[in-house]
Amino acid sequence: MNKVCAIFGGSRGIGRAVAQLMAQKGYRLAIIARNLEVAKAAAGDLGGNHLAFSCDVAKEHDVQHTFEEMEKHLGQVNFLVNAAGINRDSLLVRTKTEDMISQLNTNLLGSMLTCKAAMRTMIQQQGGSIVNVGFVHTDMTKDLKEEQLKKSIPLGRFGETIEVAHAIVFLLESPYITGHVLVVDGGLQLVV
């Protein structure tokens, strides 16, 4: 099986940390972000022959086109990481409807569209791995009231992107784990 991994949201945060680990392990990577220049910079920082692509995951045509380009230049994608996301956190009564729709389109629909596109190839290959990433402390979450939130985490701190990246790579490389939700939250679920 090829070791080609598409990392949506691979230019920063968790996606970038996953890309760094996977590059060290010899994977050929597609770093995908909305901003092509940012994706190119992230791919260039990895060394090797990794490629960058621009894609708005909320647009099915963009996702399909990106998968076609990845397959043309890298080969069939058999590992997918969905780390693309936006944060419009606010009190519900203050949140604008367009912000809610934007967040749903990127964070939910976007992951569904990339999974749908990847599954076509993975079914043909009779194998592959997909990891959808949840919430961790990154630049995207910097405006949250950190000190108050940290008090509710048993480990007393937010997870680092590299800690989550190790869990993601573990899941990608574990062929007998399927349909599993791995919670990497510093013990937060124990107190909620």
Coordinates of C-alpha atoms in Angstrom, one line a residue:
M1 CA 0.0 0.0 0.0
N2 CA 1.2 3.5 -0.8
K3 CA 2.0 5.8 2.1
V4 CA 0.1 8.8 0.8
C5 CA -1.6 11.0 3.3
A6 CA -3.9 14.0 2.7
I7 CA -4.0 16.4 5.7
F8 CA -6.8 18.9 5.5
G9 CA -5.8 21.8 7.7
G10 CA -2.2 20.7 7.5
S11 CA -0.7 24.1 7.4
R12 CA -1.2 24.9 11.1
G13 CA -2.1 23.5 14.5
I14 CA -2.8 19.8 14.9
G15 CA -2.6 19.2 11.1
R16 CA 0.9 20.7 10.9
A17 CA 2.0 18.6 13.9
V18 CA 0.6 15.4 12.2
A19 CA 2.4 16.4 9.0
Q20 CA 5.7 16.7 10.8
L21 CA 5.4 13.3 12.4
M22 CA 4.3 11.6 9.2
A23 CA 7.0 13.2 7.1
Q24 CA 9.6 11.8 9.6
K25 CA 8.0 8.3 9.0
G26 CA 8.4 8.5 5.3
Y27 CA 4.8 9.3 4.1
R28 CA 4.2 11.4 1.0
L29 CA 2.0 14.2 2.1
A30 CA -0.6 16.5 0.6
I31 CA -0.9 19.6 2.8
I32 CA -4.2 21.2 2.2
A33 CA -5.4 24.6 3.4
R34 CA -7.7 27.4 2.1
N35 CA -4.6 29.6 1.5
L36 CA -2.3 28.0 -1.0
E37 CA 0.7 30.1 0.0
V38 CA 0.4 29.0 3.6
A39 CA 0.1 25.4 2.6
K40 CA 3.1 25.7 0.3
A41 CA 5.2 27.1 3.2
A42 CA 4.1 24.3 5.5
A43 CA 4.9 21.7 2.9
G44 CA 8.3 23.3 2.2
D45 CA 9.2 23.2 5.9
L46 CA 8.8 19.5 5.9
G47 CA 11.5 18.9 3.3
G48 CA 11.1 16.1 0.8
N49 CA 8.6 16.0 -2.1
H50 CA 5.4 16.9 -0.2
L51 CA 2.8 18.9 -2.1
A52 CA 0.5 21.7 -1.2
F53 CA -3.1 22.2 -2.3
S54 CA -5.8 24.9 -1.8
C55 CA -9.3 23.7 -0.9
D56 CA -12.4 25.0 0.7
V57 CA -13.7 21.8 2.4
A58 CA -17.2 23.2 2.5
K59 CA -17.4 23.0 -1.3
E60 CA -17.9 19.6 -2.8
H61 CA -16.4 20.6 -6.2
D62 CA -13.2 21.9 -4.5
V63 CA -12.9 18.6 -2.5
Q64 CA -13.4 16.5 -5.6
H65 CA -10.9 18.5 -7.6
T66 CA -8.3 18.4 -4.8
F67 CA -8.5 14.6 -4.6
E68 CA -8.1 14.3 -8.4
E69 CA -5.0 16.5 -8.2
M70 CA -3.6 14.6 -5.3
E71 CA -4.0 11.3 -7.1
K72 CA -2.5 12.7 -10.3
H73 CA 0.6 14.0 -8.5
L74 CA 1.0 11.7 -5.5
G75 CA -0.9 8.5 -6.2
Q76 CA -3.9 7.1 -4.5
V77 CA -4.6 8.6 -1.1
N78 CA -4.9 5.9 1.6
F79 CA -4.6 8.0 4.7
L80 CA -6.8 11.0 5.5
V81 CA -6.6 13.4 8.4
N82 CA -9.4 16.0 8.8
A83 CA -7.9 18.7 10.9
A84 CA -9.5 21.7 9.0
G85 CA -11.8 23.7 11.2
I86 CA -13.0 27.1 12.2
N87 CA -14.1 28.4 15.6
R88 CA -16.8 31.0 16.0
D89 CA -17.3 30.4 19.7
S90 CA -19.6 32.8 21.4
L91 CA -22.7 32.8 23.6
L92 CA -25.5 31.3 21.5
V93 CA -27.6 34.4 21.9
R94 CA -24.7 36.5 20.5
T95 CA -23.7 34.1 17.7
K96 CA -24.7 35.3 14.2
T97 CA -26.6 32.7 12.1
E98 CA -24.1 33.0 9.3
D99 CA -21.3 32.2 11.7
M100 CA -23.1 29.0 12.8
I101 CA -23.7 28.0 9.2
S102 CA -20.0 28.7 8.3
Q103 CA -18.8 26.6 11.2
L104 CA -21.2 23.7 10.4
N105 CA -20.2 23.8 6.7
T106 CA -16.5 23.7 7.5
N107 CA -16.3 21.5 10.5
L108 CA -19.0 19.0 9.8
L109 CA -19.9 19.0 6.1
G110 CA -16.2 19.5 5.2
S111 CA -15.2 16.4 7.0
M112 CA -18.0 14.4 5.5
L113 CA -17.1 15.6 2.0
T114 CA -13.4 14.7 2.4
C115 CA -14.3 11.3 3.8
K116 CA -16.7 10.6 0.9
A117 CA -14.0 11.5 -1.6
A118 CA -11.4 9.4 0.2
M119 CA -13.7 6.4 0.6
R120 CA -14.0 5.9 -3.1
T121 CA -10.3 5.1 -3.4
M122 CA -10.1 3.3 -0.1
I123 CA -12.9 0.9 -1.1
Q124 CA -11.1 0.2 -4.4
Q125 CA -7.8 -0.5 -2.5
Q126 CA -9.7 -2.4 0.1
G127 CA -8.0 -0.4 2.8
G128 CA -7.1 2.9 4.3
S129 CA -7.4 5.0 7.4
I130 CA -9.3 8.2 8.2
V131 CA -9.0 10.3 11.4
N132 CA -11.3 13.2 12.1
V133 CA -9.8 15.6 14.7
G134 CA -11.8 17.3 17.4
F135 CA -10.9 20.2 19.8
V136 CA -7.5 21.0 21.3
H137 CA -5.7 24.2 22.3
T138 CA -4.4 25.9 19.1
D139 CA -4.3 29.4 17.6
M140 CA -7.9 28.8 16.7
T141 CA -8.9 28.6 20.4
K142 CA -6.6 31.4 21.8
D143 CA -9.5 33.7 22.5
L144 CA -11.2 31.3 25.0
K145 CA -11.0 32.0 28.7
E146 CA -8.0 29.7 29.2
E147 CA -7.4 29.9 33.0
Q148 CA -11.0 29.0 33.8
L149 CA -11.1 26.1 31.3
K150 CA -7.7 24.7 32.6
K151 CA -9.1 24.4 36.1
S152 CA -11.7 21.8 34.8
I153 CA -9.0 19.6 33.2
P154 CA -7.5 17.1 35.6
L155 CA -4.0 17.5 34.1
G156 CA -4.4 21.2 34.6
R157 CA -3.4 22.2 31.1
F158 CA -4.4 22.0 27.5
G159 CA -3.1 19.3 25.3
E160 CA -0.3 20.2 22.9
T161 CA -0.7 19.7 19.2
I162 CA 2.2 17.2 19.2
E163 CA 0.4 15.1 21.9
V164 CA -2.7 14.9 19.7
A165 CA -0.6 14.2 16.6
H166 CA 0.9 11.1 18.2
A167 CA -2.6 9.8 18.9
I168 CA -3.7 10.5 15.3
V169 CA -0.6 8.7 13.8
F170 CA -1.3 5.8 16.2
L171 CA -4.8 5.5 14.8
L172 CA -3.7 5.8 11.2
E173 CA -1.1 3.1 11.6
S174 CA -3.3 0.7 13.5
P175 CA -5.1 -1.5 10.9
Y176 CA -7.2 -3.4 13.3
I177 CA -8.7 -0.3 15.0
T178 CA -11.9 0.8 13.3
G179 CA -14.8 3.0 14.2
H180 CA -13.1 4.1 17.4
V181 CA -13.3 7.4 19.2
L182 CA -10.0 8.0 21.0
V183 CA -10.4 10.8 23.6
V184 CA -7.3 12.8 24.1
D185 CA -8.4 15.4 26.7
G186 CA -6.2 15.4 29.7
G187 CA -8.9 13.6 31.7
L188 CA -11.7 16.2 31.0
Q189 CA -14.3 13.5 30.3
L190 CA -13.7 12.1 33.7
V191 CA -15.1 15.2 35.4
V192 CA -17.8 16.2 32.9

